[in-house]
PDB file of C-alpha atoms in Angstrom:
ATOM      1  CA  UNK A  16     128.120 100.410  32.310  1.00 38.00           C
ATOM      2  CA  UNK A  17     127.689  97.225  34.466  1.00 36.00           C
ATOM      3  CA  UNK A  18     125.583  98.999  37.075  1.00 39.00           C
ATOM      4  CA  UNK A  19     123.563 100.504  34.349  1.00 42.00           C
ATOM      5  CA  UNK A  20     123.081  97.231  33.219  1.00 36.00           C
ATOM      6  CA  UNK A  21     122.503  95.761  36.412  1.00 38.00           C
ATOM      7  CA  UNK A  22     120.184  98.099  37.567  1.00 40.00           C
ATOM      8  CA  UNK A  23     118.184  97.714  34.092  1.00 40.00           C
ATOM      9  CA  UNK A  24     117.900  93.973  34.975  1.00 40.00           C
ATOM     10  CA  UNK A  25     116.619  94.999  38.341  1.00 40.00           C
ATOM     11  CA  UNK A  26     114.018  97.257  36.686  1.00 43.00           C
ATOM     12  CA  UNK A  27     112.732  94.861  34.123  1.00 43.00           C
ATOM     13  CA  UNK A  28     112.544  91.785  36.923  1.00 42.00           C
ATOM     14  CA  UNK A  29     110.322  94.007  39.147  1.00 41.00           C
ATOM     15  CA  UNK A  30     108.079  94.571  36.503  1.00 43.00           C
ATOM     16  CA  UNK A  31     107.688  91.769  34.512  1.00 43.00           C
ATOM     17  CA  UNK A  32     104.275  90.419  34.850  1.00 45.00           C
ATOM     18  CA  UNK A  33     104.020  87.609  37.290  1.00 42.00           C
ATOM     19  CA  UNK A  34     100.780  85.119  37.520  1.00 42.00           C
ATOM     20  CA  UNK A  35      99.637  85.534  40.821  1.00 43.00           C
ATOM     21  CA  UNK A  36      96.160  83.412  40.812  1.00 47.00           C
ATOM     22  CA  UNK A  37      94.827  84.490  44.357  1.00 48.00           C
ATOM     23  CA  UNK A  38      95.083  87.706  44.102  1.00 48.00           C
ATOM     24  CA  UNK A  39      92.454  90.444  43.204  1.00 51.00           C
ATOM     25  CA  UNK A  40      93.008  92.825  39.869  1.00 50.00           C
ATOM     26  CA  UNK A  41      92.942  95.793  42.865  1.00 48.00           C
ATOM     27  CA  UNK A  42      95.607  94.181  44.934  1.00 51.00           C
ATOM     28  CA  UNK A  43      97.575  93.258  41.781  1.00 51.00           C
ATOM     29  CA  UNK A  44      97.617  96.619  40.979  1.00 50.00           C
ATOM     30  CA  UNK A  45      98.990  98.619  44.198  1.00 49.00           C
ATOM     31  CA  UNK A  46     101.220  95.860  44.172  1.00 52.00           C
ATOM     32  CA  UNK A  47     102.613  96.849  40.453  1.00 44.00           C
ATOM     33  CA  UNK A  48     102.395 100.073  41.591  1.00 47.00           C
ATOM     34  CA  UNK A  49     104.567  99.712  45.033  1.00 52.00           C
ATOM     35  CA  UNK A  50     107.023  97.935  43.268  1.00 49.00           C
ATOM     36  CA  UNK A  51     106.967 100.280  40.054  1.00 44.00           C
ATOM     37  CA  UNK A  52     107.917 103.182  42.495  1.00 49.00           C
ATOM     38  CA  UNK A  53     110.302 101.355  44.790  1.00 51.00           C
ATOM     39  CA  UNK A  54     111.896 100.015  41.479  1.00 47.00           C
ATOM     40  CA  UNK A  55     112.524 103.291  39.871  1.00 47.00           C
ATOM     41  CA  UNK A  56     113.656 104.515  43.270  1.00 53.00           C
ATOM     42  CA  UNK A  57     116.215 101.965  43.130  1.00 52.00           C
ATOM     43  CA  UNK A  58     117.519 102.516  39.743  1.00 47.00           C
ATOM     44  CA  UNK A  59     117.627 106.822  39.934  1.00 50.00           C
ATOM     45  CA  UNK A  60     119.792 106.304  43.191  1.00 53.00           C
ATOM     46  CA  UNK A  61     122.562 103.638  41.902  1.00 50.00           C
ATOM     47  CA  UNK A  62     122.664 105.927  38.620  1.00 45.00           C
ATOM     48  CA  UNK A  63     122.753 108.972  40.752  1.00 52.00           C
ATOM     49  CA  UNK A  64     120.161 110.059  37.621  1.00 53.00           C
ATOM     50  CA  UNK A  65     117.753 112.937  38.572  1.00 58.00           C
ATOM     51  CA  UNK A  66     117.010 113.503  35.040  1.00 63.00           C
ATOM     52  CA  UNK A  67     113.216 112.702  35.982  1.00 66.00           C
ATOM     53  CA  UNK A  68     113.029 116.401  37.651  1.00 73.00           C
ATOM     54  CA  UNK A  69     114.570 118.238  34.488  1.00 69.00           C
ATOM     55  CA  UNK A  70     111.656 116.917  32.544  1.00 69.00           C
ATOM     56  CA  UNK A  71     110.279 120.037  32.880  1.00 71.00           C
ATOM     57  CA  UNK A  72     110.272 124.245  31.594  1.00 85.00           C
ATOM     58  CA  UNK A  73     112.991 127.136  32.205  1.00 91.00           C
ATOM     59  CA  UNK A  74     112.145 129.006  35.022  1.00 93.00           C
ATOM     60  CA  UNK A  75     111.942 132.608  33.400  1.00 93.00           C
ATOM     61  CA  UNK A  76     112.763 134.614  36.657  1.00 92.00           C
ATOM     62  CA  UNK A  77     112.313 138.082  37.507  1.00 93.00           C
ATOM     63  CA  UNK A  78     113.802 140.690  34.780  1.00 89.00           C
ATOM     64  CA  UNK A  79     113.925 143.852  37.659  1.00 91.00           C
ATOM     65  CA  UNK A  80     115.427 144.058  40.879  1.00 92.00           C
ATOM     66  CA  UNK A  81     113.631 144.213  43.993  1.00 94.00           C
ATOM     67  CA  UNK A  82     113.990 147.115  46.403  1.00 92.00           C
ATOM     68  CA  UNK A  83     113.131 145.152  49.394  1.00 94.00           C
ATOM     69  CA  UNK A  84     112.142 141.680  50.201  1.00 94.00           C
ATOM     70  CA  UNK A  85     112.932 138.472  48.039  1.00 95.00           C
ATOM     71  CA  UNK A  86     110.669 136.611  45.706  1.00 96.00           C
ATOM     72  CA  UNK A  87     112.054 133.464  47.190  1.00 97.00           C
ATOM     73  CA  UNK A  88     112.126 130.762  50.620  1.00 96.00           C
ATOM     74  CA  UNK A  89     114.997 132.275  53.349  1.00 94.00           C
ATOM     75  CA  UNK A  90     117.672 133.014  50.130  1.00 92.00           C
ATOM     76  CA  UNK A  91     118.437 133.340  46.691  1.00 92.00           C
ATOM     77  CA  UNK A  92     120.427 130.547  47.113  1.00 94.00           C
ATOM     78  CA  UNK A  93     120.512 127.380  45.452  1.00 95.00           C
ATOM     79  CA  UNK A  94     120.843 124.549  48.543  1.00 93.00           C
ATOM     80  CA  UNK A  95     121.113 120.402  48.654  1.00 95.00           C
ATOM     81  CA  UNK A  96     117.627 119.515  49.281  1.00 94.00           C
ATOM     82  CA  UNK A  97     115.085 116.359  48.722  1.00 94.00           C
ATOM     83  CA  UNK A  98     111.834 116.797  47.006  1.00 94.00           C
ATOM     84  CA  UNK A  99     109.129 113.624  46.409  1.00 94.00           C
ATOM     85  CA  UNK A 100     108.970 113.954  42.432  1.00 92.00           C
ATOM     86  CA  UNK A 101     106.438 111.534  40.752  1.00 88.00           C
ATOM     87  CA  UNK A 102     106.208 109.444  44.231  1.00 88.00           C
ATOM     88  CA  UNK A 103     110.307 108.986  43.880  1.00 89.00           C
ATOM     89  CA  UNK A 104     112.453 111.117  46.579  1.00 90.00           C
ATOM     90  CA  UNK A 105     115.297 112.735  45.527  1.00 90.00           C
ATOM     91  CA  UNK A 106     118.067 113.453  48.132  1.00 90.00           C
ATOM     92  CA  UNK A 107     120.840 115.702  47.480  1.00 91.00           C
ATOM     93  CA  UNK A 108     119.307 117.857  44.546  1.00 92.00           C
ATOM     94  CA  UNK A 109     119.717 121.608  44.357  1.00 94.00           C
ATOM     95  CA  UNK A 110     116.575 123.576  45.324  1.00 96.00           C
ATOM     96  CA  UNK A 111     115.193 126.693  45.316  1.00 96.00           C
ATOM     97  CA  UNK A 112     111.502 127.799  46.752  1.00 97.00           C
ATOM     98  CA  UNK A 113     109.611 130.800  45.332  1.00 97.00           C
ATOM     99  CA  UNK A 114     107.067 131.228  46.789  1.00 95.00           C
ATOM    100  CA  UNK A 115     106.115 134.405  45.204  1.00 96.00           C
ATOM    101  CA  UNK A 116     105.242 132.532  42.009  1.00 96.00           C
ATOM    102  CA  UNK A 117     104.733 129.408  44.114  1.00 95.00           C
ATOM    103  CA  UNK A 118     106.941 127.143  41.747  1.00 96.00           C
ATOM    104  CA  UNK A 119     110.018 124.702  42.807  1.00 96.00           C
ATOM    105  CA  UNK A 120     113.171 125.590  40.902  1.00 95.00           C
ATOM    106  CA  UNK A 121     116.678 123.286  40.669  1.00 93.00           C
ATOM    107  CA  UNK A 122     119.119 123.644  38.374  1.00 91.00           C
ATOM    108  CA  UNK A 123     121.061 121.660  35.585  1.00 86.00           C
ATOM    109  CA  UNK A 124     124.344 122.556  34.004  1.00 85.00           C
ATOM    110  CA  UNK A 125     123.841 126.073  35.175  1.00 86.00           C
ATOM    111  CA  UNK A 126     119.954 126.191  33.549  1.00 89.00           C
ATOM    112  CA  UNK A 127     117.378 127.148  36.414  1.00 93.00           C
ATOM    113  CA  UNK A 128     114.755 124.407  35.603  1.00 92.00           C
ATOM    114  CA  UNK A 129     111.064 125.234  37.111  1.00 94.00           C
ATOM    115  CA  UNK A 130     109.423 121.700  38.402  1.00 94.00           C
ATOM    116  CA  UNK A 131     105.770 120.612  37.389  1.00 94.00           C
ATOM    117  CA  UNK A 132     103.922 122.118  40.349  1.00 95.00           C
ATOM    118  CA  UNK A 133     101.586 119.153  40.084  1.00 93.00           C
ATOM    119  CA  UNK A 134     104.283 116.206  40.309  1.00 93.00           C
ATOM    120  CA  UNK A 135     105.718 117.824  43.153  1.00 95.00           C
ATOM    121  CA  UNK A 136     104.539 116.066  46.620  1.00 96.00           C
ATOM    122  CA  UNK A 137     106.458 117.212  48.902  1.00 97.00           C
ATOM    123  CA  UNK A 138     110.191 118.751  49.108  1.00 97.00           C
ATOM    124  CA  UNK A 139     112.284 120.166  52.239  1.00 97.00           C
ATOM    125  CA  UNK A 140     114.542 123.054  52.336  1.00 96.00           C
ATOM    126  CA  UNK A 141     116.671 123.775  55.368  1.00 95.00           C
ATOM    127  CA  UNK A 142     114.396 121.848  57.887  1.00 95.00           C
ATOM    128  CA  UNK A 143     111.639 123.197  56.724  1.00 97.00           C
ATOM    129  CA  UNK A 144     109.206 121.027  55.056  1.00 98.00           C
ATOM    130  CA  UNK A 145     106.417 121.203  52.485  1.00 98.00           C
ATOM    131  CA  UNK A 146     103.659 119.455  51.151  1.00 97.00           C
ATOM    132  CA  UNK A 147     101.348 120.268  47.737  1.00 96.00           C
ATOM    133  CA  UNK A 148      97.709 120.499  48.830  1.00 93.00           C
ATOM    134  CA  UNK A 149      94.688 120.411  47.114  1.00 89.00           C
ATOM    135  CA  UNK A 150      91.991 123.040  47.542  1.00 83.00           C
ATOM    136  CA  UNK A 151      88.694 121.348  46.619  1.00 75.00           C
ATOM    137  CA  UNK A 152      85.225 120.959  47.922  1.00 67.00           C
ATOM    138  CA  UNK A 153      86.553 118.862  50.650  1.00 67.00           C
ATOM    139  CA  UNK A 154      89.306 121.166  51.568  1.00 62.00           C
ATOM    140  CA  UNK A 155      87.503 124.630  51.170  1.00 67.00           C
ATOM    141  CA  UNK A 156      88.750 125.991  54.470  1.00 78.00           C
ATOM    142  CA  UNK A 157      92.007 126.527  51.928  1.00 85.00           C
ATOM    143  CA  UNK A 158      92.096 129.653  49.699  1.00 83.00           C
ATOM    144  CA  UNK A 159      94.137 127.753  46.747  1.00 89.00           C
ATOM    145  CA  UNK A 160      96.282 124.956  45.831  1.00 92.00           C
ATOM    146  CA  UNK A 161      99.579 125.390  46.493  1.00 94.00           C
ATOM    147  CA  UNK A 162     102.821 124.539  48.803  1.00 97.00           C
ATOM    148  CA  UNK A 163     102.085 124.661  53.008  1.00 97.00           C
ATOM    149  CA  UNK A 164     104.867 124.355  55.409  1.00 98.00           C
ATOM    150  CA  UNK A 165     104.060 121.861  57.757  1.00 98.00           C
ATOM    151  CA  UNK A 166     104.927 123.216  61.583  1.00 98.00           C
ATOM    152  CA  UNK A 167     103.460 120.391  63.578  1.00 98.00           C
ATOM    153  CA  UNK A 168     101.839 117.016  62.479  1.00 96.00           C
ATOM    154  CA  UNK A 169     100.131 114.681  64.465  1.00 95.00           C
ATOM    155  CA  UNK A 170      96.556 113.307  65.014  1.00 95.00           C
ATOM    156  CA  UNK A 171      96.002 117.083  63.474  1.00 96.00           C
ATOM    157  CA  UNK A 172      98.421 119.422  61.395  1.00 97.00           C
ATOM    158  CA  UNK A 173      99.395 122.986  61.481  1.00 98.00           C
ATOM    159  CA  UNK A 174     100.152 124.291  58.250  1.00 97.00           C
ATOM    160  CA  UNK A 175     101.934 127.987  57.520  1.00 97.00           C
ATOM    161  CA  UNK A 176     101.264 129.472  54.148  1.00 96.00           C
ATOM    162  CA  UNK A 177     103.382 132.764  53.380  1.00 95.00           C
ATOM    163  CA  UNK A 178     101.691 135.103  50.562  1.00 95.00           C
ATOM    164  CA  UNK A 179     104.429 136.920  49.149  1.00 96.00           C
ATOM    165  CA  UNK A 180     103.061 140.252  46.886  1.00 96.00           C
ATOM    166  CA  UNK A 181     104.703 142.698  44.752  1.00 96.00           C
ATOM    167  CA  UNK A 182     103.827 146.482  45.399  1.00 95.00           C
ATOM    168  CA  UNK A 183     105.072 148.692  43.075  1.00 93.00           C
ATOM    169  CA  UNK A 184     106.055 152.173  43.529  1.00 93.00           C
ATOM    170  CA  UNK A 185     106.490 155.251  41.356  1.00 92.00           C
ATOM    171  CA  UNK A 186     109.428 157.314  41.878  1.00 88.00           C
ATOM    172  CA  UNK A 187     110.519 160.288  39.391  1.00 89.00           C
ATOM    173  CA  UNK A 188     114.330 159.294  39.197  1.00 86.00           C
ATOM    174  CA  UNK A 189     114.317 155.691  39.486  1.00 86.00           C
ATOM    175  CA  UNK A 190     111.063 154.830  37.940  1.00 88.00           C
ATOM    176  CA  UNK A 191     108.841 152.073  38.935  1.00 93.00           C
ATOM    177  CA  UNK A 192     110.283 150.819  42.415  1.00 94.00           C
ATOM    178  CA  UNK A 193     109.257 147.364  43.698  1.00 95.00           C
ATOM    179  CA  UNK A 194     109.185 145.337  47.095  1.00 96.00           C
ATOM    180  CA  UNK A 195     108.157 142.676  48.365  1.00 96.00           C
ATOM    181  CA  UNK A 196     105.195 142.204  50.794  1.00 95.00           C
ATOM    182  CA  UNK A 197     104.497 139.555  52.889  1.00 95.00           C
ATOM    183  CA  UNK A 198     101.651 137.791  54.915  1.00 95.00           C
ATOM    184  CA  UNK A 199     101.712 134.563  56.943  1.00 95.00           C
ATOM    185  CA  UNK A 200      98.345 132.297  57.413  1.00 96.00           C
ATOM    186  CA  UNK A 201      98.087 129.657  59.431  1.00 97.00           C
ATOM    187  CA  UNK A 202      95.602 126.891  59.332  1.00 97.00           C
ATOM    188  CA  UNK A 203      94.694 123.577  61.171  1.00 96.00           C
ATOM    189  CA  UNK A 204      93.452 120.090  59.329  1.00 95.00           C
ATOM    190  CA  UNK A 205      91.559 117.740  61.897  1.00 92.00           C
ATOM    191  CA  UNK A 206      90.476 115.126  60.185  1.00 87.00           C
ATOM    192  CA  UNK A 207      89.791 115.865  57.214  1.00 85.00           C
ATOM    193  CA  UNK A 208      88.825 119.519  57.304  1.00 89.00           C
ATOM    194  CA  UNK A 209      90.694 122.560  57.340  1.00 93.00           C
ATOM    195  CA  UNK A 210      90.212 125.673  59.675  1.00 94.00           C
ATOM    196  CA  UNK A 211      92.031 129.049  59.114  1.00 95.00           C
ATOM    197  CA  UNK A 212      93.208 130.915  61.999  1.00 96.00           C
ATOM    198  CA  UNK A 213      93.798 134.615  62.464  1.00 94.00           C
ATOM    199  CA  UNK A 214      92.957 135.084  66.508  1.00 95.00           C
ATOM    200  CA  UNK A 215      93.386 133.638  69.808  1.00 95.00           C
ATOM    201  CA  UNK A 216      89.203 133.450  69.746  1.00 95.00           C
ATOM    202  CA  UNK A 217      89.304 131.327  66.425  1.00 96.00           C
ATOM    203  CA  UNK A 218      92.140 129.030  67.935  1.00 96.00           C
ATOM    204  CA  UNK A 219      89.573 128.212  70.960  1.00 96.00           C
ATOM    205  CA  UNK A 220      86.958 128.012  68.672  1.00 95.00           C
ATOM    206  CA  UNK A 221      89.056 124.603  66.718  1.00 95.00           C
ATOM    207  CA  UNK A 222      89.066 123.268  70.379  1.00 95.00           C
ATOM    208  CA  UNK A 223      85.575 124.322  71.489  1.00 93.00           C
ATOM    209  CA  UNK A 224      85.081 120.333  73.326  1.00 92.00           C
ATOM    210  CA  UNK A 225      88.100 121.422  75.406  1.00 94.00           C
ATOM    211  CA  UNK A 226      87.825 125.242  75.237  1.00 95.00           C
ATOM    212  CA  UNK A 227      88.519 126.010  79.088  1.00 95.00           C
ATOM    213  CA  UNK A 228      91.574 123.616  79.266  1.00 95.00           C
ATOM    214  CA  UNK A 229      92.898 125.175  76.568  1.00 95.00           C
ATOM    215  CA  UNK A 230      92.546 128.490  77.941  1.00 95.00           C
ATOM    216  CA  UNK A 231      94.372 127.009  81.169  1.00 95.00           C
ATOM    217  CA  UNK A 232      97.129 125.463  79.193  1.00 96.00           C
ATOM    218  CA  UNK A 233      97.966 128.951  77.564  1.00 96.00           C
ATOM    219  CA  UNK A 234      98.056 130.886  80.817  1.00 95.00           C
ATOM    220  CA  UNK A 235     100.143 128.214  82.274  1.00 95.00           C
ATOM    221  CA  UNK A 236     102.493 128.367  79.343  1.00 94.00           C
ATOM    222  CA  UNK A 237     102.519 132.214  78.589  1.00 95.00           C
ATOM    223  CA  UNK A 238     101.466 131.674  75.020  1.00 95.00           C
ATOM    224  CA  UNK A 239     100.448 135.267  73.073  1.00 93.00           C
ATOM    225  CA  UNK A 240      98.583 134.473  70.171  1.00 93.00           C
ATOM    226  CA  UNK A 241      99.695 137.973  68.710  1.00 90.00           C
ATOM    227  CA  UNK A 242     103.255 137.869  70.051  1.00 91.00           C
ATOM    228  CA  UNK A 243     103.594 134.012  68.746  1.00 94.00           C
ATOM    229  CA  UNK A 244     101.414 132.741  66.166  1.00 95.00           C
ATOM    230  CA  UNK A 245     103.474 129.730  65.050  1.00 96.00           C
ATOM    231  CA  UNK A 246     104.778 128.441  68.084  1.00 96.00           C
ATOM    232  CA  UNK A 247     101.262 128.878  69.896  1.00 97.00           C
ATOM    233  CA  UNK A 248      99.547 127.023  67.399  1.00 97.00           C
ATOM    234  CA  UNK A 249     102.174 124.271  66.864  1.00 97.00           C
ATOM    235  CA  UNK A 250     101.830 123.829  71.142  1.00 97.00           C
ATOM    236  CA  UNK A 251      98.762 124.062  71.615  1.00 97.00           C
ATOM    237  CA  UNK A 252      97.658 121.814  68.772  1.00 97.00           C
ATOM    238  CA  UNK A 253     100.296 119.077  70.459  1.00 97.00           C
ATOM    239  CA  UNK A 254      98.624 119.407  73.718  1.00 96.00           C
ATOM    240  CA  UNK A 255      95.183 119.203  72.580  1.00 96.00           C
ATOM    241  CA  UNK A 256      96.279 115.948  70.321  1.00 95.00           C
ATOM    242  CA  UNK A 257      97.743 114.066  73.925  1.00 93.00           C
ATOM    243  CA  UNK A 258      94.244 115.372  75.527  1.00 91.00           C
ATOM    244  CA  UNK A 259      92.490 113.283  72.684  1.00 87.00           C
ATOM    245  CA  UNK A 260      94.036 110.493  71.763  1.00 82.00           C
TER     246      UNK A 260
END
């Protein structure tokens, strides 16, 4: 009760509106702001509270089996992950990636709670990490909103985005049988523009101003484009970033 009370003190300090005559209404606000976030932060850790995340719907699952493949990230199982949630990050909470539906799932006295896709900004599950982004006019080189693994970020970024489908099949003494089918895309943000990427001749189109080097640099590392998307793209991309900079 006295850290509740403590950290409530804490809370209300940080927010209490303070006269601050120099500043401009902008800079008075990202400063609330900062300190509204870093605040609540502060308070959700010393009450070990993650009630913020459970402010949310029941995730209704899958009512049939699934022949082959999983709807969900590497397992079915629940693991101790962090997710950004409303700006806050949340270490330690139990997670759980479909990314057939594309929703975020944790779970709360034994309830599978499905998080508000749009308060989500990031979350990582077994080293793997994710960000939400935003496909807009500015970002049309995206086919939808939605969760991208992040494989390499620097001066640019190579996302992975998995497309998980279900195909359905009819068999005459089991019925309707379902799997799962998957595709990976890959895409690269420079700047502020995004650029899918399904061949070798796309990748050294991304990197026309340096096309031959690049060319070089894959021969000298034995990179296959076919053989190894991901860790093609995530080398090359570093290489070309240290050419640049």
């Amino acid at each position: 009760m006295i850290r509740r009370l403590f950290v409530f003190y804490l809370l209300t300090a940080f927010l209490s509106p303070v006269s601050v005559p120099a500043q401009s209404a902008a800079e008075d606000s990202i400063s609330y702001q900062s300190a509204y976030t870093h605040t609540l932060a502060v308070y959700y850790r010393q009450l070990g509270d993650q009630s913020p995340l459970y402010n949310a719907r029941l995730y209704p699952g899958y009512g049939f089996p699934f022949r082959e493949g999983i709807p969900y990230f590497l397992s079915g199982e629940f693991r101790q992950e962090s997710v950004v949630y409303d700006g806050i990050k949340f270490d330690n909470v139990p997670l759980l990636y479909d990314d057939l539906s594309g929703v975020i799932i944790s779970r709360d006295q034994g309830y599978w709670i499905q998080l508000i896709n749009e308060r989500v900004r990031s979350f990582t599950i077994s080293g793997h990490h994710f960000i939400r982004v935003l496909a807009d006019s500015l970002n049309n080189g995206l086919p939808a909103t939605g969760y991208y693994e992040v494989l390499y970020q620097g001066h640019s970024t190579v996302f992975k985005k998995t497309i998980k489908r279900i195909k359905e099949e009819l068999s005459p003494a089991e019925g309707i049988l379902r799997s799962i089918d998957q595709t990976d895309r890959y895409y690269i943000r420079m700047g502020k523009a995004y650029f899918p990427v399904k061949s070798k001749g796309e990748l050294l189109n991304i990197f026309s101003d340096h096309r031959k080097q690049v060319q070089q640099f894959m021969r000298k590392k034995k990179l296959r484009y076919r053989r190894a998307r991901a860790e093609t793209l995530i080398q090359v991309t570093a290489w070309y970033d240290q050419l640049t900079k």
